[in-house]
């Protein structure tokens, strides 16, 4: 796998907080959200235990050292690996077909407080994506609420266990997209209006798909989400819990929902924050995100107009951003390293900054400095989204993202349909619609068969808490109730805030989720938490 470039050690709590705040930055538009890659991927060493077997845990403080510069106070970190069937098949393992008899290795990290008391069990976490590292996330969440992590009420009662899903980061990683093709994809015009430009993106999508198909062939479907949800049952067994306690963000809510359908009797408590509607197929999901990002950008624009002292592109942020993208199409600003801030890179800087309300001021500053001829802040925002390092190398975040999303997706609109939607959505969602339409080409041109996941009720499972944020751009709030309804046992918890995901943003959200995780107290029906 391609390793990411080393980052500076965190010398102050402010810098730690900034690093952990990046937890909310997301990735590929058609996927919802994921974490960027921040630091070298320390390998989780040791022989993998078979599925259902007891793993050999070893101390691994070096993972936190490389991610953040130090471990969290009063925290110990241990790592292990487990082996899982490449194809779970029917009844625990396929005996024929691609991957039969072979295994993937799943990397685990356990963060345990030295002040742990009245232990409940393990809290398994997944950050979303798909493509985000649960190992990294467990480290970030171990730092406490002052740094954007979990409250001590949770870390002193649970081991925090992160796993990298199959194909992601340290877990038998998928790597089949070149740095050059990723640069071309992110830098491409987000709204290729001419037929030649549209065809150019089709060709780029075909090259990416062909490269992955050539490398992984008929095993590409094995990276799908149902297989990963079955891996979660092996993780539950590996940590020794009779039932699963789980915190899933964004795409992680999909994994949790699938798990609840497959293993309802094994569910203790699931918190699904930033809900993905599993029944929403490619076109509907892409339009939903276009609507969500437009709404979030409108909220940013109104904030900008009302806070001109903090927003250098006030009073009309939309006009400033649109102008920046238009100018980048014809005369992109060149950075000190010779890289050009094309329309695509400006667009992804905008996307990146909408995942947290704290990113709004950074976006305004980046657009303002770009107008003055300085693209550094644009690149910083866009690169955080893309997982691109200073040396131009990428992690496998987007390789895994495509492999997983496209294995799951059965809907394949034609190029002609996508071209029509590009035009229609340009009218309905002018800044984000065309890019969300054209982005569907990535899975349309993906090779191999598909492996759709189940979309039914979690019959027999206890109540599951589904958390939604009213201003969420990537997993729009409307999906919250749909996921809860599909499961049949979902209880909606609403945060009237901005950005992507809610827990543990405010005392109201934190108190409700903590009570559920620790005591299984389900939030009251219709509970809505204020933004502040």
mmCIF file with all atom_site columns, N, CA and C in Angstrom, residues 5-73:
data_model
loop_
_atom_site.group_PDB
_atom_site.id
_atom_site.type_symbol
_atom_site.label_atom_id
_atom_site.label_alt_id
_atom_site.label_comp_id
_atom_site.label_asym_id
_atom_site.label_entity_id
_atom_site.label_seq_id
_atom_site.pdbx_PDB_ins_code
_atom_site.Cartn_x
_atom_site.Cartn_y
_atom_site.Cartn_z
_atom_site.occupancy
_atom_site.B_iso_or_equiv
_atom_site.pdbx_formal_charge
_atom_site.auth_seq_id
_atom_site.auth_comp_id
_atom_site.auth_asym_id
_atom_site.auth_atom_id
_atom_site.pdbx_PDB_model_num
ATOM 1   N N  . UNK A 1 5  ? 2.665   10.638  4.018  1.00 0.00 ? 5  UNK A N  1
ATOM 2   C CA . UNK A 1 5  ? 3.837   11.347  4.511  1.00 0.00 ? 5  UNK A CA 1
ATOM 3   C C  . UNK A 1 5  ? 3.723   11.651  5.995  1.00 0.00 ? 5  UNK A C  1
ATOM 4   N N  . UNK A 1 6  ? 4.858   11.653  6.669  1.00 0.00 ? 6  UNK A N  1
ATOM 5   C CA . UNK A 1 6  ? 4.863   11.953  8.095  1.00 0.00 ? 6  UNK A CA 1
ATOM 6   C C  . UNK A 1 6  ? 4.407   13.378  8.346  1.00 0.00 ? 6  UNK A C  1
ATOM 7   N N  . UNK A 1 7  ? 3.698   13.587  9.440  1.00 0.00 ? 7  UNK A N  1
ATOM 8   C CA . UNK A 1 7  ? 3.231   14.895  9.843  1.00 0.00 ? 7  UNK A CA 1
ATOM 9   C C  . UNK A 1 7  ? 4.001   15.362  11.071 1.00 0.00 ? 7  UNK A C  1
ATOM 10  N N  . UNK A 1 8  ? 4.016   16.668  11.332 1.00 0.00 ? 8  UNK A N  1
ATOM 11  C CA . UNK A 1 8  ? 4.715   17.172  12.511 1.00 0.00 ? 8  UNK A CA 1
ATOM 12  C C  . UNK A 1 8  ? 4.094   16.630  13.791 1.00 0.00 ? 8  UNK A C  1
ATOM 13  N N  . UNK A 1 9  ? 4.911   16.433  14.795 1.00 0.00 ? 9  UNK A N  1
ATOM 14  C CA . UNK A 1 9  ? 4.408   16.030  16.090 1.00 0.00 ? 9  UNK A CA 1
ATOM 15  C C  . UNK A 1 9  ? 3.546   17.150  16.668 1.00 0.00 ? 9  UNK A C  1
ATOM 16  N N  . UNK A 1 10 ? 2.503   16.786  17.451 1.00 0.00 ? 10 UNK A N  1
ATOM 17  C CA . UNK A 1 10 ? 1.630   17.781  18.062 1.00 0.00 ? 10 UNK A CA 1
ATOM 18  C C  . UNK A 1 10 ? 2.283   18.277  19.341 1.00 0.00 ? 10 UNK A C  1
ATOM 19  N N  . UNK A 1 11 ? 2.617   19.560  19.363 1.00 0.00 ? 11 UNK A N  1
ATOM 20  C CA . UNK A 1 11 ? 3.351   20.101  20.492 1.00 0.00 ? 11 UNK A CA 1
ATOM 21  C C  . UNK A 1 11 ? 2.447   20.760  21.523 1.00 0.00 ? 11 UNK A C  1
ATOM 22  N N  . UNK A 1 12 ? 1.244   21.160  21.148 1.00 0.00 ? 12 UNK A N  1
ATOM 23  C CA . UNK A 1 12 ? 0.358   21.856  22.069 1.00 0.00 ? 12 UNK A CA 1
ATOM 24  C C  . UNK A 1 12 ? -1.034  21.265  21.985 1.00 0.00 ? 12 UNK A C  1
ATOM 25  N N  . UNK A 1 13 ? -1.826  21.531  23.045 1.00 0.00 ? 13 UNK A N  1
ATOM 26  C CA . UNK A 1 13 ? -3.198  21.014  23.037 1.00 0.00 ? 13 UNK A CA 1
ATOM 27  C C  . UNK A 1 13 ? -4.006  21.626  21.912 1.00 0.00 ? 13 UNK A C  1
ATOM 28  N N  . UNK A 1 14 ? -3.700  22.862  21.531 1.00 0.00 ? 14 UNK A N  1
ATOM 29  C CA . UNK A 1 14 ? -4.430  23.489  20.428 1.00 0.00 ? 14 UNK A CA 1
ATOM 30  C C  . UNK A 1 14 ? -4.199  22.726  19.135 1.00 0.00 ? 14 UNK A C  1
ATOM 31  N N  . UNK A 1 15 ? -2.968  22.310  18.900 1.00 0.00 ? 15 UNK A N  1
ATOM 32  C CA . UNK A 1 15 ? -2.672  21.579  17.676 1.00 0.00 ? 15 UNK A CA 1
ATOM 33  C C  . UNK A 1 15 ? -3.294  20.187  17.708 1.00 0.00 ? 15 UNK A C  1
ATOM 34  N N  . UNK A 1 16 ? -3.314  19.573  18.898 1.00 0.00 ? 16 UNK A N  1
ATOM 35  C CA . UNK A 1 16 ? -4.006  18.294  19.026 1.00 0.00 ? 16 UNK A CA 1
ATOM 36  C C  . UNK A 1 16 ? -5.478  18.476  18.694 1.00 0.00 ? 16 UNK A C  1
ATOM 37  N N  . UNK A 1 17 ? -6.084  19.549  19.219 1.00 0.00 ? 17 UNK A N  1
ATOM 38  C CA . UNK A 1 17 ? -7.502  19.791  18.979 1.00 0.00 ? 17 UNK A CA 1
ATOM 39  C C  . UNK A 1 17 ? -7.769  19.973  17.498 1.00 0.00 ? 17 UNK A C  1
ATOM 40  N N  . UNK A 1 18 ? -6.906  20.693  16.800 1.00 0.00 ? 18 UNK A N  1
ATOM 41  C CA . UNK A 1 18 ? -7.099  20.894  15.370 1.00 0.00 ? 18 UNK A CA 1
ATOM 42  C C  . UNK A 1 18 ? -7.016  19.562  14.625 1.00 0.00 ? 18 UNK A C  1
ATOM 43  N N  . UNK A 1 19 ? -6.084  18.710  15.048 1.00 0.00 ? 19 UNK A N  1
ATOM 44  C CA . UNK A 1 19 ? -5.945  17.421  14.395 1.00 0.00 ? 19 UNK A CA 1
ATOM 45  C C  . UNK A 1 19 ? -7.196  16.574  14.621 1.00 0.00 ? 19 UNK A C  1
ATOM 46  N N  . UNK A 1 20 ? -7.681  16.572  15.859 1.00 0.00 ? 20 UNK A N  1
ATOM 47  C CA . UNK A 1 20 ? -8.842  15.749  16.155 1.00 0.00 ? 20 UNK A CA 1
ATOM 48  C C  . UNK A 1 20 ? -10.115 16.333  15.557 1.00 0.00 ? 20 UNK A C  1
ATOM 49  N N  . UNK A 1 21 ? -10.172 17.658  15.408 1.00 0.00 ? 21 UNK A N  1
ATOM 50  C CA . UNK A 1 21 ? -11.350 18.272  14.802 1.00 0.00 ? 21 UNK A CA 1
ATOM 51  C C  . UNK A 1 21 ? -11.506 17.843  13.351 1.00 0.00 ? 21 UNK A C  1
ATOM 52  N N  . UNK A 1 22 ? -10.406 17.480  12.726 1.00 0.00 ? 22 UNK A N  1
ATOM 53  C CA . UNK A 1 22 ? -10.470 17.020  11.334 1.00 0.00 ? 22 UNK A CA 1
ATOM 54  C C  . UNK A 1 22 ? -11.199 15.696  11.214 1.00 0.00 ? 22 UNK A C  1
ATOM 55  N N  . UNK A 1 23 ? -11.540 15.092  12.355 1.00 0.00 ? 23 UNK A N  1
ATOM 56  C CA . UNK A 1 23 ? -12.318 13.848  12.377 1.00 0.00 ? 23 UNK A CA 1
ATOM 57  C C  . UNK A 1 23 ? -13.577 13.951  11.515 1.00 0.00 ? 23 UNK A C  1
ATOM 58  N N  . UNK A 1 24 ? -14.140 15.164  11.418 1.00 0.00 ? 24 UNK A N  1
ATOM 59  C CA . UNK A 1 24 ? -15.410 15.304  10.709 1.00 0.00 ? 24 UNK A CA 1
ATOM 60  C C  . UNK A 1 24 ? -15.258 15.566  9.220  1.00 0.00 ? 24 UNK A C  1
ATOM 61  N N  . UNK A 1 25 ? -14.049 15.785  8.737  1.00 0.00 ? 25 UNK A N  1
ATOM 62  C CA . UNK A 1 25 ? -13.863 16.048  7.316  1.00 0.00 ? 25 UNK A CA 1
ATOM 63  C C  . UNK A 1 25 ? -14.209 14.797  6.516  1.00 0.00 ? 25 UNK A C  1
ATOM 64  N N  . UNK A 1 26 ? -14.868 14.947  5.397  1.00 0.00 ? 26 UNK A N  1
ATOM 65  C CA . UNK A 1 26 ? -15.358 13.789  4.668  1.00 0.00 ? 26 UNK A CA 1
ATOM 66  C C  . UNK A 1 26 ? -14.729 13.642  3.308  1.00 0.00 ? 26 UNK A C  1
ATOM 67  N N  . UNK A 1 27 ? -15.091 12.529  2.644  1.00 0.00 ? 27 UNK A N  1
ATOM 68  C CA . UNK A 1 27 ? -14.496 12.241  1.355  1.00 0.00 ? 27 UNK A CA 1
ATOM 69  C C  . UNK A 1 27 ? -15.547 12.106  0.272  1.00 0.00 ? 27 UNK A C  1
ATOM 70  N N  . UNK A 1 28 ? -15.441 11.094  -0.526 1.00 0.00 ? 28 UNK A N  1
ATOM 71  C CA . UNK A 1 28 ? -16.118 11.011  -1.814 1.00 0.00 ? 28 UNK A CA 1
ATOM 72  C C  . UNK A 1 28 ? -17.603 11.344  -1.742 1.00 0.00 ? 28 UNK A C  1
ATOM 73  N N  . UNK A 1 29 ? -18.049 12.219  -2.648 1.00 0.00 ? 29 UNK A N  1
ATOM 74  C CA . UNK A 1 29 ? -19.403 12.739  -2.592 1.00 0.00 ? 29 UNK A CA 1
ATOM 75  C C  . UNK A 1 29 ? -20.459 11.658  -2.658 1.00 0.00 ? 29 UNK A C  1
ATOM 76  N N  . UNK A 1 30 ? -20.311 10.709  -3.526 1.00 0.00 ? 30 UNK A N  1
ATOM 77  C CA . UNK A 1 30 ? -21.350 9.700   -3.681 1.00 0.00 ? 30 UNK A CA 1
ATOM 78  C C  . UNK A 1 30 ? -21.384 8.741   -2.509 1.00 0.00 ? 30 UNK A C  1
ATOM 79  N N  . UNK A 1 31 ? -20.464 8.881   -1.588 1.00 0.00 ? 31 UNK A N  1
ATOM 80  C CA . UNK A 1 31 ? -20.365 7.903   -0.511 1.00 0.00 ? 31 UNK A CA 1
ATOM 81  C C  . UNK A 1 31 ? -20.865 8.404   0.818  1.00 0.00 ? 31 UNK A C  1
ATOM 82  N N  . UNK A 1 32 ? -21.083 9.673   1.004  1.00 0.00 ? 32 UNK A N  1
ATOM 83  C CA . UNK A 1 32 ? -21.359 10.175  2.330  1.00 0.00 ? 32 UNK A CA 1
ATOM 84  C C  . UNK A 1 32 ? -20.095 10.732  2.919  1.00 0.00 ? 32 UNK A C  1
ATOM 85  N N  . UNK A 1 33 ? -19.494 10.052  3.861  1.00 0.00 ? 33 UNK A N  1
ATOM 86  C CA . UNK A 1 33 ? -18.347 10.669  4.489  1.00 0.00 ? 33 UNK A CA 1
ATOM 87  C C  . UNK A 1 33 ? -17.292 9.674   4.876  1.00 0.00 ? 33 UNK A C  1
ATOM 88  N N  . UNK A 1 34 ? -16.106 10.188  5.078  1.00 0.00 ? 34 UNK A N  1
ATOM 89  C CA . UNK A 1 34 ? -15.002 9.377   5.530  1.00 0.00 ? 34 UNK A CA 1
ATOM 90  C C  . UNK A 1 34 ? -13.967 10.271  6.152  1.00 0.00 ? 34 UNK A C  1
ATOM 91  N N  . UNK A 1 35 ? -12.983 9.656   6.744  1.00 0.00 ? 35 UNK A N  1
ATOM 92  C CA . UNK A 1 35 ? -11.893 10.426  7.323  1.00 0.00 ? 35 UNK A CA 1
ATOM 93  C C  . UNK A 1 35 ? -10.754 10.566  6.335  1.00 0.00 ? 35 UNK A C  1
ATOM 94  N N  . UNK A 1 36 ? -10.065 11.696  6.386  1.00 0.00 ? 36 UNK A N  1
ATOM 95  C CA . UNK A 1 36 ? -8.853  11.818  5.593  1.00 0.00 ? 36 UNK A CA 1
ATOM 96  C C  . UNK A 1 36 ? -7.714  11.046  6.238  1.00 0.00 ? 36 UNK A C  1
ATOM 97  N N  . UNK A 1 37 ? -6.673  10.818  5.485  1.00 0.00 ? 37 UNK A N  1
ATOM 98  C CA . UNK A 1 37 ? -5.492  10.150  6.014  1.00 0.00 ? 37 UNK A CA 1
ATOM 99  C C  . UNK A 1 37 ? -4.519  11.208  6.494  1.00 0.00 ? 37 UNK A C  1
ATOM 100 N N  . UNK A 1 38 ? -4.111  11.144  7.747  1.00 0.00 ? 38 UNK A N  1
ATOM 101 C CA . UNK A 1 38 ? -3.303  12.211  8.315  1.00 0.00 ? 38 UNK A CA 1
ATOM 102 C C  . UNK A 1 38 ? -1.837  11.856  8.521  1.00 0.00 ? 38 UNK A C  1
ATOM 103 N N  . UNK A 1 39 ? -1.532  10.588  8.648  1.00 0.00 ? 39 UNK A N  1
ATOM 104 C CA . UNK A 1 39 ? -0.189  10.230  9.096  1.00 0.00 ? 39 UNK A CA 1
ATOM 105 C C  . UNK A 1 39 ? 0.165   8.847   8.587  1.00 0.00 ? 39 UNK A C  1
ATOM 106 N N  . UNK A 1 40 ? 1.425   8.423   8.783  1.00 0.00 ? 40 UNK A N  1
ATOM 107 C CA . UNK A 1 40 ? 1.796   7.088   8.331  1.00 0.00 ? 40 UNK A CA 1
ATOM 108 C C  . UNK A 1 40 ? 0.915   6.039   8.975  1.00 0.00 ? 40 UNK A C  1
ATOM 109 N N  . UNK A 1 41 ? 0.617   5.008   8.238  1.00 0.00 ? 41 UNK A N  1
ATOM 110 C CA . UNK A 1 41 ? -0.211  3.948   8.768  1.00 0.00 ? 41 UNK A CA 1
ATOM 111 C C  . UNK A 1 41 ? 0.678   2.918   9.459  1.00 0.00 ? 41 UNK A C  1
ATOM 112 N N  . UNK A 1 42 ? 0.794   3.029   10.769 1.00 0.00 ? 42 UNK A N  1
ATOM 113 C CA . UNK A 1 42 ? 1.548   2.043   11.520 1.00 0.00 ? 42 UNK A CA 1
ATOM 114 C C  . UNK A 1 42 ? 0.870   0.697   11.376 1.00 0.00 ? 42 UNK A C  1
ATOM 115 N N  . UNK A 1 43 ? 1.608   -0.296  10.976 1.00 0.00 ? 43 UNK A N  1
ATOM 116 C CA . UNK A 1 43 ? 1.009   -1.616  10.794 1.00 0.00 ? 43 UNK A CA 1
ATOM 117 C C  . UNK A 1 43 ? 0.678   -2.245  12.145 1.00 0.00 ? 43 UNK A C  1
ATOM 118 N N  . UNK A 1 44 ? -0.460  -2.911  12.204 1.00 0.00 ? 44 UNK A N  1
ATOM 119 C CA . UNK A 1 44 ? -0.850  -3.672  13.382 1.00 0.00 ? 44 UNK A CA 1
ATOM 120 C C  . UNK A 1 44 ? -0.252  -5.054  13.220 1.00 0.00 ? 44 UNK A C  1
ATOM 121 N N  . UNK A 1 45 ? 0.838   -5.298  13.902 1.00 0.00 ? 45 UNK A N  1
ATOM 122 C CA . UNK A 1 45 ? 1.627   -6.490  13.657 1.00 0.00 ? 45 UNK A CA 1
ATOM 123 C C  . UNK A 1 45 ? 1.088   -7.690  14.420 1.00 0.00 ? 45 UNK A C  1
ATOM 124 N N  . UNK A 1 46 ? 1.639   -8.833  14.119 1.00 0.00 ? 46 UNK A N  1
ATOM 125 C CA . UNK A 1 46 ? 1.295   -10.063 14.811 1.00 0.00 ? 46 UNK A CA 1
ATOM 126 C C  . UNK A 1 46 ? 0.508   -10.998 13.920 1.00 0.00 ? 46 UNK A C  1
ATOM 127 N N  . UNK A 1 47 ? 0.473   -12.261 14.306 1.00 0.00 ? 47 UNK A N  1
ATOM 128 C CA . UNK A 1 47 ? -0.249  -13.262 13.542 1.00 0.00 ? 47 UNK A CA 1
ATOM 129 C C  . UNK A 1 47 ? -1.737  -13.101 13.768 1.00 0.00 ? 47 UNK A C  1
ATOM 130 N N  . UNK A 1 48 ? -2.498  -13.195 12.696 1.00 0.00 ? 48 UNK A N  1
ATOM 131 C CA . UNK A 1 48 ? -3.937  -12.992 12.783 1.00 0.00 ? 48 UNK A CA 1
ATOM 132 C C  . UNK A 1 48 ? -4.604  -14.211 13.389 1.00 0.00 ? 48 UNK A C  1
ATOM 133 N N  . UNK A 1 49 ? -5.493  -13.962 14.375 1.00 0.00 ? 49 UNK A N  1
ATOM 134 C CA . UNK A 1 49 ? -6.298  -15.043 14.934 1.00 0.00 ? 49 UNK A CA 1
ATOM 135 C C  . UNK A 1 49 ? -7.431  -15.368 13.974 1.00 0.00 ? 49 UNK A C  1
ATOM 136 N N  . UNK A 1 50 ? -7.832  -16.622 13.856 1.00 0.00 ? 50 UNK A N  1
ATOM 137 C CA . UNK A 1 50 ? -8.953  -16.976 12.984 1.00 0.00 ? 50 UNK A CA 1
ATOM 138 C C  . UNK A 1 50 ? -10.256 -16.397 13.515 1.00 0.00 ? 50 UNK A C  1
ATOM 139 N N  . UNK A 1 51 ? -11.241 -16.237 12.617 1.00 0.00 ? 51 UNK A N  1
ATOM 140 C CA . UNK A 1 51 ? -12.539 -15.727 13.033 1.00 0.00 ? 51 UNK A CA 1
ATOM 141 C C  . UNK A 1 51 ? -13.086 -16.583 14.167 1.00 0.00 ? 51 UNK A C  1
ATOM 142 N N  . UNK A 1 52 ? -13.520 -15.896 15.243 1.00 0.00 ? 52 UNK A N  1
ATOM 143 C CA . UNK A 1 52 ? -14.029 -16.617 16.405 1.00 0.00 ? 52 UNK A CA 1
ATOM 144 C C  . UNK A 1 52 ? -12.951 -16.986 17.402 1.00 0.00 ? 52 UNK A C  1
ATOM 145 N N  . UNK A 1 53 ? -11.665 -16.870 17.010 1.00 0.00 ? 53 UNK A N  1
ATOM 146 C CA . UNK A 1 53 ? -10.576 -17.180 17.918 1.00 0.00 ? 53 UNK A CA 1
ATOM 147 C C  . UNK A 1 53 ? -10.150 -15.970 18.725 1.00 0.00 ? 53 UNK A C  1
ATOM 148 N N  . UNK A 1 54 ? -9.456  -16.205 19.828 1.00 0.00 ? 54 UNK A N  1
ATOM 149 C CA . UNK A 1 54 ? -8.988  -15.127 20.686 1.00 0.00 ? 54 UNK A CA 1
ATOM 150 C C  . UNK A 1 54 ? -7.755  -14.480 20.065 1.00 0.00 ? 54 UNK A C  1
ATOM 151 N N  . UNK A 1 55 ? -7.778  -13.173 19.798 1.00 0.00 ? 55 UNK A N  1
ATOM 152 C CA . UNK A 1 55 ? -6.617  -12.515 19.201 1.00 0.00 ? 55 UNK A CA 1
ATOM 153 C C  . UNK A 1 55 ? -5.502  -12.317 20.221 1.00 0.00 ? 55 UNK A C  1
ATOM 154 N N  . UNK A 1 56 ? -4.298  -12.163 19.729 1.00 0.00 ? 56 UNK A N  1
ATOM 155 C CA . UNK A 1 56 ? -3.149  -11.882 20.583 1.00 0.00 ? 56 UNK A CA 1
ATOM 156 C C  . UNK A 1 56 ? -2.930  -10.379 20.612 1.00 0.00 ? 56 UNK A C  1
ATOM 157 N N  . UNK A 1 57 ? -3.341  -9.739  21.678 1.00 0.00 ? 57 UNK A N  1
ATOM 158 C CA . UNK A 1 57 ? -3.193  -8.289  21.801 1.00 0.00 ? 57 UNK A CA 1
ATOM 159 C C  . UNK A 1 57 ? -1.767  -7.947  22.206 1.00 0.00 ? 57 UNK A C  1
ATOM 160 N N  . UNK A 1 58 ? -1.235  -6.879  21.650 1.00 0.00 ? 58 UNK A N  1
ATOM 161 C CA . UNK A 1 58 ? 0.086   -6.389  22.020 1.00 0.00 ? 58 UNK A CA 1
ATOM 162 C C  . UNK A 1 58 ? 0.028   -4.880  22.206 1.00 0.00 ? 58 UNK A C  1
ATOM 163 N N  . UNK A 1 59 ? 0.867   -4.358  23.065 1.00 0.00 ? 59 UNK A N  1
ATOM 164 C CA . UNK A 1 59 ? 0.915   -2.914  23.274 1.00 0.00 ? 59 UNK A CA 1
ATOM 165 C C  . UNK A 1 59 ? 1.352   -2.224  21.982 1.00 0.00 ? 59 UNK A C  1
ATOM 166 N N  . UNK A 1 60 ? 0.684   -1.116  21.626 1.00 0.00 ? 60 UNK A N  1
ATOM 167 C CA . UNK A 1 60 ? 1.033   -0.401  20.389 1.00 0.00 ? 60 UNK A CA 1
ATOM 168 C C  . UNK A 1 60 ? 0.902   1.108   20.567 1.00 0.00 ? 60 UNK A C  1
ATOM 169 N N  . UNK A 1 61 ? 1.622   1.690   21.520 1.00 0.00 ? 61 UNK A N  1
ATOM 170 C CA . UNK A 1 61 ? 1.559   3.150   21.705 1.00 0.00 ? 61 UNK A CA 1
ATOM 171 C C  . UNK A 1 61 ? 2.038   3.921   20.486 1.00 0.00 ? 61 UNK A C  1
ATOM 172 N N  . UNK A 1 62 ? 2.804   3.248   19.601 1.00 0.00 ? 62 UNK A N  1
ATOM 173 C CA . UNK A 1 62 ? 3.355   3.940   18.437 1.00 0.00 ? 62 UNK A CA 1
ATOM 174 C C  . UNK A 1 62 ? 2.260   4.405   17.467 1.00 0.00 ? 62 UNK A C  1
ATOM 175 N N  . UNK A 1 63 ? 1.087   3.773   17.493 1.00 0.00 ? 63 UNK A N  1
ATOM 176 C CA . UNK A 1 63 ? 0.017   4.211   16.597 1.00 0.00 ? 63 UNK A CA 1
ATOM 177 C C  . UNK A 1 63 ? -0.433  5.618   16.972 1.00 0.00 ? 63 UNK A C  1
ATOM 178 N N  . UNK A 1 64 ? -0.687  5.852   18.246 1.00 0.00 ? 64 UNK A N  1
ATOM 179 C CA . UNK A 1 64 ? -1.061  7.195   18.701 1.00 0.00 ? 64 UNK A CA 1
ATOM 180 C C  . UNK A 1 64 ? 0.084   8.178   18.492 1.00 0.00 ? 64 UNK A C  1
ATOM 181 N N  . UNK A 1 65 ? 1.310   7.731   18.707 1.00 0.00 ? 65 UNK A N  1
ATOM 182 C CA . UNK A 1 65 ? 2.464   8.619   18.516 1.00 0.00 ? 65 UNK A CA 1
ATOM 183 C C  . UNK A 1 65 ? 2.509   9.137   17.080 1.00 0.00 ? 65 UNK A C  1
ATOM 184 N N  . UNK A 1 66 ? 2.278   8.258   16.121 1.00 0.00 ? 66 UNK A N  1
ATOM 185 C CA . UNK A 1 66 ? 2.390   8.665   14.728 1.00 0.00 ? 66 UNK A CA 1
ATOM 186 C C  . UNK A 1 66 ? 1.175   9.450   14.252 1.00 0.00 ? 66 UNK A C  1
ATOM 187 N N  . UNK A 1 67 ? 0.015   9.170   14.816 1.00 0.00 ? 67 UNK A N  1
ATOM 188 C CA . UNK A 1 67 ? -1.180  9.891   14.401 1.00 0.00 ? 67 UNK A CA 1
ATOM 189 C C  . UNK A 1 67 ? -1.259  11.285  15.007 1.00 0.00 ? 67 UNK A C  1
ATOM 190 N N  . UNK A 1 68 ? -0.968  11.398  16.291 1.00 0.00 ? 68 UNK A N  1
ATOM 191 C CA . UNK A 1 68 ? -1.209  12.638  17.017 1.00 0.00 ? 68 UNK A CA 1
ATOM 192 C C  . UNK A 1 68 ? 0.055   13.213  17.638 1.00 0.00 ? 68 UNK A C  1
ATOM 193 N N  . UNK A 1 69 ? 1.075   12.397  17.820 1.00 0.00 ? 69 UNK A N  1
ATOM 194 C CA . UNK A 1 69 ? 2.296   12.866  18.457 1.00 0.00 ? 69 UNK A CA 1
ATOM 195 C C  . UNK A 1 69 ? 2.449   12.368  19.872 1.00 0.00 ? 69 UNK A C  1
ATOM 196 N N  . UNK A 1 70 ? 1.378   11.840  20.437 1.00 0.00 ? 70 UNK A N  1
ATOM 197 C CA . UNK A 1 70 ? 1.412   11.287  21.786 1.00 0.00 ? 70 UNK A CA 1
ATOM 198 C C  . UNK A 1 70 ? 0.117   10.522  22.027 1.00 0.00 ? 70 UNK A C  1
ATOM 199 N N  . UNK A 1 71 ? 0.119   9.704   23.070 1.00 0.00 ? 71 UNK A N  1
ATOM 200 C CA . UNK A 1 71 ? -1.106  9.060   23.479 1.00 0.00 ? 71 UNK A CA 1
ATOM 201 C C  . UNK A 1 71 ? -1.922  9.959   24.379 1.00 0.00 ? 71 UNK A C  1
ATOM 202 N N  . UNK A 1 72 ? -3.191  9.645   24.524 1.00 0.00 ? 72 UNK A N  1
ATOM 203 C CA . UNK A 1 72 ? -4.041  10.398  25.433 1.00 0.00 ? 72 UNK A CA 1
ATOM 204 C C  . UNK A 1 72 ? -3.661  10.086  26.873 1.00 0.00 ? 72 UNK A C  1
ATOM 205 N N  . UNK A 1 73 ? -3.815  11.042  27.780 1.00 0.00 ? 73 UNK A N  1
ATOM 206 C CA . UNK A 1 73 ? -3.509  10.774  29.183 1.00 0.00 ? 73 UNK A CA 1
ATOM 207 C C  . UNK A 1 73 ? -4.334  9.598   29.716 1.00 0.00 ? 73 UNK A C  1
#
